[in-house]
Amino acid sequence: MMENNNNFVIDTAPLNYLENFILYETTSWYYIIGEASSQNYYRVLKIERNSRNGLSWTFVQNTFTKNQIKNLITSIASANERMRKVCEFKAILGFIRFVFCYYIVVATSVQKVGIIGEHSIFSVEQTDLIPVALSNYEYTSEYKSCRSQEIRYKNLFSLTDFRECYFSYTYDLTLSFQTQVLNKRRQQLKETNEEKKSLSQQETTTTTT
């Protein structure tokens, strides 16, 4: 934790956070493998490619070691002959839908532009749209009926200049500095009160015994 002369507190950047991502696909699913900055654990996000009820995804609660994630990929690949690596990227910017299906908006290239405390701030250099749909979706009658609109909206979206988009893996840029400080102090106060309450309960139990 860092503290300046005005007693404003900025959290030290955590050692573990997801900063590298690999997208794999099977016939029915996308698997996004997120690698921690320390390279000592991985997380997995599954996204269904043919959901008729909107965007359907599952965040696997388990964390995986490097060997475990390799075994997981091998296991999925053995059960799905068409599993393949699609791309690598640095961040998920969000999801967007035009007419036909959702797209994953990913940052394929980022650049460090500054720091706040020990938190690195990045700008987005390059992006990509990944359709959340089956691999042959362009040949379906449903897509063909809205193809011109879909392409038009995608072309308009491609004009977005993401170089003005900034983010941090460890710091919430949507909140002001003052709000971040107050939230942290509230959390510290809550933890202190909970610790005191726990100690008080232990002392009461000991006295009773």
PDB file of C-alpha atoms in Angstrom:
ATOM      1  CA  MET A   1       0.000   0.000   0.000  1.00  0.00           C
ATOM      2  CA  MET A   2       1.254   3.485  -0.798  1.00  0.00           C
ATOM      3  CA  GLU A   3       0.555   6.688   1.142  1.00  0.00           C
ATOM      4  CA  ASN A   4       1.455  10.234   0.112  1.00  0.00           C
ATOM      5  CA  ASN A   5       2.015  13.336   2.252  1.00  0.00           C
ATOM      6  CA  ASN A   6      -1.715  14.146   2.297  1.00  0.00           C
ATOM      7  CA  ASN A   7      -2.553  10.707   3.731  1.00  0.00           C
ATOM      8  CA  PHE A   8      -4.366   9.737   0.524  1.00  0.00           C
ATOM      9  CA  VAL A   9      -4.148   5.980   0.175  1.00  0.00           C
ATOM     10  CA  ILE A  10      -3.726   4.173  -3.134  1.00  0.00           C
ATOM     11  CA  ASP A  11      -3.830   0.389  -3.129  1.00  0.00           C
ATOM     12  CA  THR A  12      -0.705  -1.357  -4.264  1.00  0.00           C
ATOM     13  CA  ALA A  13      -1.359  -3.199  -7.516  1.00  0.00           C
ATOM     14  CA  PRO A  14      -2.136  -6.871  -6.770  1.00  0.00           C
ATOM     15  CA  LEU A  15       0.411  -9.444  -7.852  1.00  0.00           C
ATOM     16  CA  ASN A  16      -2.202 -11.644  -9.524  1.00  0.00           C
ATOM     17  CA  TYR A  17      -4.596 -10.402 -12.169  1.00  0.00           C
ATOM     18  CA  LEU A  18      -5.605 -11.701 -15.602  1.00  0.00           C
ATOM     19  CA  GLU A  19      -3.773  -9.920 -18.400  1.00  0.00           C
ATOM     20  CA  ASN A  20      -3.283 -12.462 -21.208  1.00  0.00           C
ATOM     21  CA  PHE A  21      -6.123 -14.331 -22.872  1.00  0.00           C
ATOM     22  CA  ILE A  22      -6.398 -17.154 -25.399  1.00  0.00           C
ATOM     23  CA  LEU A  23      -9.638 -18.031 -27.188  1.00  0.00           C
ATOM     24  CA  TYR A  24     -10.348 -21.641 -28.189  1.00  0.00           C
ATOM     25  CA  GLU A  25     -13.423 -22.836 -30.038  1.00  0.00           C
ATOM     26  CA  THR A  26     -15.307 -26.093 -30.401  1.00  0.00           C
ATOM     27  CA  THR A  27     -18.440 -26.717 -32.421  1.00  0.00           C
ATOM     28  CA  SER A  28     -20.713 -25.407 -29.650  1.00  0.00           C
ATOM     29  CA  TRP A  29     -18.534 -23.435 -27.229  1.00  0.00           C
ATOM     30  CA  TYR A  30     -15.895 -20.756 -26.903  1.00  0.00           C
ATOM     31  CA  TYR A  31     -13.324 -21.232 -24.141  1.00  0.00           C
ATOM     32  CA  ILE A  32     -11.474 -18.119 -23.010  1.00  0.00           C
ATOM     33  CA  ILE A  33      -8.383 -18.951 -20.955  1.00  0.00           C
ATOM     34  CA  GLY A  34      -7.175 -16.061 -18.810  1.00  0.00           C
ATOM     35  CA  GLU A  35      -3.586 -16.100 -17.552  1.00  0.00           C
ATOM     36  CA  ALA A  36      -2.614 -14.316 -14.337  1.00  0.00           C
ATOM     37  CA  SER A  37       0.171 -11.751 -14.431  1.00  0.00           C
ATOM     38  CA  SER A  38       2.268 -13.915 -12.110  1.00  0.00           C
ATOM     39  CA  GLN A  39       1.715 -16.871 -14.491  1.00  0.00           C
ATOM     40  CA  ASN A  40       0.883 -19.129 -11.566  1.00  0.00           C
ATOM     41  CA  TYR A  41      -2.831 -19.612 -12.203  1.00  0.00           C
ATOM     42  CA  TYR A  42      -5.470 -19.518 -14.920  1.00  0.00           C
ATOM     43  CA  ARG A  43      -9.232 -18.923 -15.117  1.00  0.00           C
ATOM     44  CA  VAL A  44     -11.748 -20.154 -17.694  1.00  0.00           C
ATOM     45  CA  LEU A  45     -14.824 -18.509 -19.248  1.00  0.00           C
ATOM     46  CA  LYS A  46     -17.176 -20.645 -21.370  1.00  0.00           C
ATOM     47  CA  ILE A  47     -19.498 -18.977 -23.882  1.00  0.00           C
ATOM     48  CA  GLU A  48     -22.214 -20.897 -25.726  1.00  0.00           C
ATOM     49  CA  ARG A  49     -22.045 -20.242 -29.473  1.00  0.00           C
ATOM     50  CA  ASN A  50     -25.636 -21.092 -30.364  1.00  0.00           C
ATOM     51  CA  SER A  51     -27.782 -19.765 -27.540  1.00  0.00           C
ATOM     52  CA  ARG A  52     -31.281 -18.758 -28.642  1.00  0.00           C
ATOM     53  CA  ASN A  53     -31.937 -16.886 -25.409  1.00  0.00           C
ATOM     54  CA  GLY A  54     -29.309 -14.193 -25.736  1.00  0.00           C
ATOM     55  CA  LEU A  55     -25.776 -14.350 -24.432  1.00  0.00           C
ATOM     56  CA  SER A  56     -25.132 -17.491 -22.385  1.00  0.00           C
ATOM     57  CA  TRP A  57     -21.839 -17.888 -20.525  1.00  0.00           C
ATOM     58  CA  THR A  58     -20.371 -19.726 -17.545  1.00  0.00           C
ATOM     59  CA  PHE A  59     -17.445 -18.511 -15.456  1.00  0.00           C
ATOM     60  CA  VAL A  60     -15.647 -21.565 -14.073  1.00  0.00           C
ATOM     61  CA  GLN A  61     -15.064 -20.899 -10.373  1.00  0.00           C
ATOM     62  CA  ASN A  62     -11.967 -23.077 -10.106  1.00  0.00           C
ATOM     63  CA  THR A  63      -8.474 -21.731 -10.634  1.00  0.00           C
ATOM     64  CA  PHE A  64      -6.021 -23.848 -12.607  1.00  0.00           C
ATOM     65  CA  THR A  65      -2.262 -24.329 -12.574  1.00  0.00           C
ATOM     66  CA  LYS A  66      -0.322 -24.372 -15.848  1.00  0.00           C
ATOM     67  CA  ASN A  67      -0.317 -28.182 -15.953  1.00  0.00           C
ATOM     68  CA  GLN A  68      -4.003 -28.360 -15.034  1.00  0.00           C
ATOM     69  CA  ILE A  69      -4.994 -25.935 -17.811  1.00  0.00           C
ATOM     70  CA  LYS A  70      -2.967 -27.969 -20.307  1.00  0.00           C
ATOM     71  CA  ASN A  71      -4.764 -31.128 -19.183  1.00  0.00           C
ATOM     72  CA  LEU A  72      -8.127 -29.351 -19.411  1.00  0.00           C
ATOM     73  CA  ILE A  73      -7.455 -28.207 -22.984  1.00  0.00           C
ATOM     74  CA  THR A  74      -6.288 -31.703 -23.936  1.00  0.00           C
ATOM     75  CA  SER A  75      -9.407 -33.225 -22.369  1.00  0.00           C
ATOM     76  CA  ILE A  76     -11.751 -30.820 -24.188  1.00  0.00           C
ATOM     77  CA  ALA A  77      -9.894 -31.363 -27.464  1.00  0.00           C
ATOM     78  CA  SER A  78     -10.146 -35.153 -27.167  1.00  0.00           C
ATOM     79  CA  ALA A  79     -13.906 -34.868 -26.714  1.00  0.00           C
ATOM     80  CA  ASN A  80     -14.262 -32.288 -29.508  1.00  0.00           C
ATOM     81  CA  GLU A  81     -12.236 -33.127 -32.600  1.00  0.00           C
ATOM     82  CA  ARG A  82     -12.768 -29.655 -34.064  1.00  0.00           C
ATOM     83  CA  MET A  83     -11.353 -27.696 -31.152  1.00  0.00           C
ATOM     84  CA  ARG A  84      -8.853 -25.065 -32.305  1.00  0.00           C
ATOM     85  CA  LYS A  85      -7.077 -21.963 -31.065  1.00  0.00           C
ATOM     86  CA  VAL A  86      -8.738 -18.831 -32.505  1.00  0.00           C
ATOM     87  CA  CYS A  87      -6.660 -15.910 -31.248  1.00  0.00           C
ATOM     88  CA  GLU A  88      -4.808 -14.261 -28.378  1.00  0.00           C
ATOM     89  CA  PHE A  89      -5.723 -10.883 -26.885  1.00  0.00           C
ATOM     90  CA  LYS A  90      -5.015  -8.565 -23.971  1.00  0.00           C
ATOM     91  CA  ALA A  91      -8.473  -7.606 -22.680  1.00  0.00           C
ATOM     92  CA  ILE A  92     -12.210  -8.142 -23.121  1.00  0.00           C
ATOM     93  CA  LEU A  93     -13.781  -4.738 -23.732  1.00  0.00           C
ATOM     94  CA  GLY A  94     -17.365  -6.011 -23.723  1.00  0.00           C
ATOM     95  CA  PHE A  95     -20.108  -7.587 -25.812  1.00  0.00           C
ATOM     96  CA  ILE A  96     -22.224  -5.962 -28.501  1.00  0.00           C
ATOM     97  CA  ARG A  97     -25.131  -7.075 -30.660  1.00  0.00           C
ATOM     98  CA  PHE A  98     -26.253  -5.510 -33.940  1.00  0.00           C
ATOM     99  CA  VAL A  99     -28.977  -7.602 -35.609  1.00  0.00           C
ATOM    100  CA  PHE A 100     -27.973 -11.239 -35.898  1.00  0.00           C
ATOM    101  CA  CYS A 101     -25.748 -12.212 -32.978  1.00  0.00           C
ATOM    102  CA  TYR A 102     -23.529 -10.986 -30.169  1.00  0.00           C
ATOM    103  CA  TYR A 103     -19.858 -10.200 -30.698  1.00  0.00           C
ATOM    104  CA  ILE A 104     -17.011 -10.270 -28.195  1.00  0.00           C
ATOM    105  CA  VAL A 105     -15.087  -7.000 -28.413  1.00  0.00           C
ATOM    106  CA  VAL A 106     -11.447  -7.730 -27.576  1.00  0.00           C
ATOM    107  CA  ALA A 107      -8.297  -5.624 -27.423  1.00  0.00           C
ATOM    108  CA  THR A 108      -5.605  -7.418 -29.394  1.00  0.00           C
ATOM    109  CA  SER A 109      -2.969  -4.754 -28.750  1.00  0.00           C
ATOM    110  CA  VAL A 110      -2.585  -2.309 -25.852  1.00  0.00           C
ATOM    111  CA  GLN A 111       0.013   0.258 -24.818  1.00  0.00           C
ATOM    112  CA  LYS A 112       1.000   1.427 -21.357  1.00  0.00           C
ATOM    113  CA  VAL A 113       0.449   5.187 -21.159  1.00  0.00           C
ATOM    114  CA  GLY A 114       0.822   6.013 -17.476  1.00  0.00           C
ATOM    115  CA  ILE A 115       0.481   4.981 -13.837  1.00  0.00           C
ATOM    116  CA  ILE A 116      -1.656   5.882 -10.828  1.00  0.00           C
ATOM    117  CA  GLY A 117       0.214   4.875  -7.699  1.00  0.00           C
ATOM    118  CA  GLU A 118       1.438   1.414  -8.653  1.00  0.00           C
ATOM    119  CA  HIS A 119      -1.446   0.803 -11.083  1.00  0.00           C
ATOM    120  CA  SER A 120      -0.550   0.735 -14.774  1.00  0.00           C
ATOM    121  CA  ILE A 121      -2.914   2.504 -17.194  1.00  0.00           C
ATOM    122  CA  PHE A 122      -3.258   1.281 -20.785  1.00  0.00           C
ATOM    123  CA  SER A 123      -4.731   2.574 -24.010  1.00  0.00           C
ATOM    124  CA  VAL A 124      -6.298   0.288 -26.615  1.00  0.00           C
ATOM    125  CA  GLU A 125      -4.332   0.116 -29.854  1.00  0.00           C
ATOM    126  CA  GLN A 126      -6.147  -2.555 -31.872  1.00  0.00           C
ATOM    127  CA  THR A 127      -9.442  -4.392 -31.483  1.00  0.00           C
ATOM    128  CA  ASP A 128     -11.327  -7.283 -33.031  1.00  0.00           C
ATOM    129  CA  LEU A 129     -14.928  -8.518 -33.160  1.00  0.00           C
ATOM    130  CA  ILE A 130     -15.518 -12.216 -32.557  1.00  0.00           C
ATOM    131  CA  PRO A 131     -19.030 -13.437 -33.478  1.00  0.00           C
ATOM    132  CA  VAL A 132     -20.736 -15.558 -30.818  1.00  0.00           C
ATOM    133  CA  ALA A 133     -22.286 -17.876 -33.384  1.00  0.00           C
ATOM    134  CA  LEU A 134     -21.687 -21.215 -35.056  1.00  0.00           C
ATOM    135  CA  SER A 135     -18.845 -21.345 -37.568  1.00  0.00           C
ATOM    136  CA  ASN A 136     -21.220 -21.698 -40.542  1.00  0.00           C
ATOM    137  CA  TYR A 137     -23.579 -18.906 -39.471  1.00  0.00           C
ATOM    138  CA  GLU A 138     -22.968 -16.896 -42.667  1.00  0.00           C
ATOM    139  CA  TYR A 139     -24.652 -19.639 -44.686  1.00  0.00           C
ATOM    140  CA  THR A 140     -27.853 -19.773 -42.630  1.00  0.00           C
ATOM    141  CA  SER A 141     -31.090 -18.313 -43.944  1.00  0.00           C
ATOM    142  CA  GLU A 142     -31.488 -16.339 -40.712  1.00  0.00           C
ATOM    143  CA  TYR A 143     -28.196 -14.534 -41.301  1.00  0.00           C
ATOM    144  CA  LYS A 144     -28.784 -14.016 -45.015  1.00  0.00           C
ATOM    145  CA  SER A 145     -32.080 -12.248 -44.262  1.00  0.00           C
ATOM    146  CA  CYS A 146     -30.261  -9.551 -42.261  1.00  0.00           C
ATOM    147  CA  ARG A 147     -26.803  -9.704 -43.839  1.00  0.00           C
ATOM    148  CA  SER A 148     -26.823  -6.195 -45.320  1.00  0.00           C
ATOM    149  CA  GLN A 149     -27.884  -4.620 -42.015  1.00  0.00           C
ATOM    150  CA  GLU A 150     -25.363  -6.650 -40.041  1.00  0.00           C
ATOM    151  CA  ILE A 151     -22.490  -5.629 -42.297  1.00  0.00           C
ATOM    152  CA  ARG A 152     -23.593  -1.996 -42.252  1.00  0.00           C
ATOM    153  CA  TYR A 153     -23.631  -1.824 -38.447  1.00  0.00           C
ATOM    154  CA  LYS A 154     -20.314  -3.668 -38.183  1.00  0.00           C
ATOM    155  CA  ASN A 155     -18.747  -1.185 -40.589  1.00  0.00           C
ATOM    156  CA  LEU A 156     -20.094   1.721 -38.553  1.00  0.00           C
ATOM    157  CA  PHE A 157     -18.768   0.173 -35.352  1.00  0.00           C
ATOM    158  CA  SER A 158     -15.349  -0.287 -36.969  1.00  0.00           C
ATOM    159  CA  LEU A 159     -15.090   3.519 -37.188  1.00  0.00           C
ATOM    160  CA  THR A 160     -14.925   3.734 -33.385  1.00  0.00           C
ATOM    161  CA  ASP A 161     -11.539   5.071 -32.318  1.00  0.00           C
ATOM    162  CA  PHE A 162     -10.597   2.910 -29.336  1.00  0.00           C
ATOM    163  CA  ARG A 163      -7.270   4.692 -28.985  1.00  0.00           C
ATOM    164  CA  GLU A 164      -9.179   7.078 -26.709  1.00  0.00           C
ATOM    165  CA  CYS A 165     -10.235   4.131 -24.534  1.00  0.00           C
ATOM    166  CA  TYR A 166      -8.199   3.681 -21.355  1.00  0.00           C
ATOM    167  CA  PHE A 167      -8.294   0.927 -18.762  1.00  0.00           C
ATOM    168  CA  SER A 168      -6.349  -0.660 -15.947  1.00  0.00           C
ATOM    169  CA  TYR A 169      -6.201  -4.298 -14.905  1.00  0.00           C
ATOM    170  CA  THR A 170      -6.037  -3.307 -11.245  1.00  0.00           C
ATOM    171  CA  TYR A 171      -7.658   0.135 -10.884  1.00  0.00           C
ATOM    172  CA  ASP A 172     -11.266   1.156 -11.576  1.00  0.00           C
ATOM    173  CA  LEU A 173     -11.000   4.230 -13.818  1.00  0.00           C
ATOM    174  CA  THR A 174     -14.779   4.745 -13.747  1.00  0.00           C
ATOM    175  CA  LEU A 175     -14.546   5.978 -10.134  1.00  0.00           C
ATOM    176  CA  SER A 176     -12.921   9.209  -8.990  1.00  0.00           C
ATOM    177  CA  PHE A 177      -9.765   9.093  -6.875  1.00  0.00           C
ATOM    178  CA  GLN A 178     -11.709  10.414  -3.873  1.00  0.00           C
ATOM    179  CA  THR A 179     -14.320   7.662  -4.196  1.00  0.00           C
ATOM    180  CA  GLN A 180     -11.616   4.999  -4.414  1.00  0.00           C
ATOM    181  CA  VAL A 181      -9.985   6.310  -1.232  1.00  0.00           C
ATOM    182  CA  LEU A 182     -13.299   6.473   0.672  1.00  0.00           C
ATOM    183  CA  ASN A 183     -14.292   2.965  -0.480  1.00  0.00           C
ATOM    184  CA  LYS A 184     -10.958   1.583   0.666  1.00  0.00           C
ATOM    185  CA  ARG A 185     -11.225   3.277   4.064  1.00  0.00           C
ATOM    186  CA  ARG A 186     -14.786   1.979   4.507  1.00  0.00           C
ATOM    187  CA  GLN A 187     -13.555  -1.527   3.690  1.00  0.00           C
ATOM    188  CA  GLN A 188     -10.677  -1.215   6.143  1.00  0.00           C
ATOM    189  CA  LEU A 189     -13.055   0.030   8.862  1.00  0.00           C
ATOM    190  CA  LYS A 190     -15.440  -2.852   8.171  1.00  0.00           C
ATOM    191  CA  GLU A 191     -12.616  -5.396   8.407  1.00  0.00           C
ATOM    192  CA  THR A 192     -11.365  -3.809  11.654  1.00  0.00           C
ATOM    193  CA  ASN A 193     -14.853  -3.925  13.221  1.00  0.00           C
ATOM    194  CA  GLU A 194     -15.345  -7.533  12.141  1.00  0.00           C
ATOM    195  CA  GLU A 195     -11.970  -8.457  13.638  1.00  0.00           C
ATOM    196  CA  LYS A 196     -12.852  -6.734  16.940  1.00  0.00           C
ATOM    197  CA  LYS A 197     -16.237  -8.473  16.997  1.00  0.00           C
ATOM    198  CA  SER A 198     -14.589 -11.848  16.414  1.00  0.00           C
ATOM    199  CA  LEU A 199     -12.052 -11.263  19.200  1.00  0.00           C
ATOM    200  CA  SER A 200     -14.828 -10.148  21.561  1.00  0.00           C
ATOM    201  CA  GLN A 201     -16.816 -13.314  20.857  1.00  0.00           C
ATOM    202  CA  GLN A 202     -13.737 -15.444  21.493  1.00  0.00           C
ATOM    203  CA  GLU A 203     -13.104 -13.697  24.822  1.00  0.00           C
ATOM    204  CA  THR A 204     -16.736 -14.184  25.847  1.00  0.00           C
ATOM    205  CA  THR A 205     -16.548 -17.881  25.012  1.00  0.00           C
ATOM    206  CA  THR A 206     -13.295 -18.274  26.975  1.00  0.00           C
ATOM    207  CA  THR A 207     -14.770 -16.497  30.027  1.00  0.00           C
ATOM    208  CA  THR A 208     -17.893 -18.647  29.947  1.00  0.00           C
ATOM    209  CA  THR A 209     -15.854 -21.804  29.742  1.00  0.00           C
TER     210      THR A 209
END
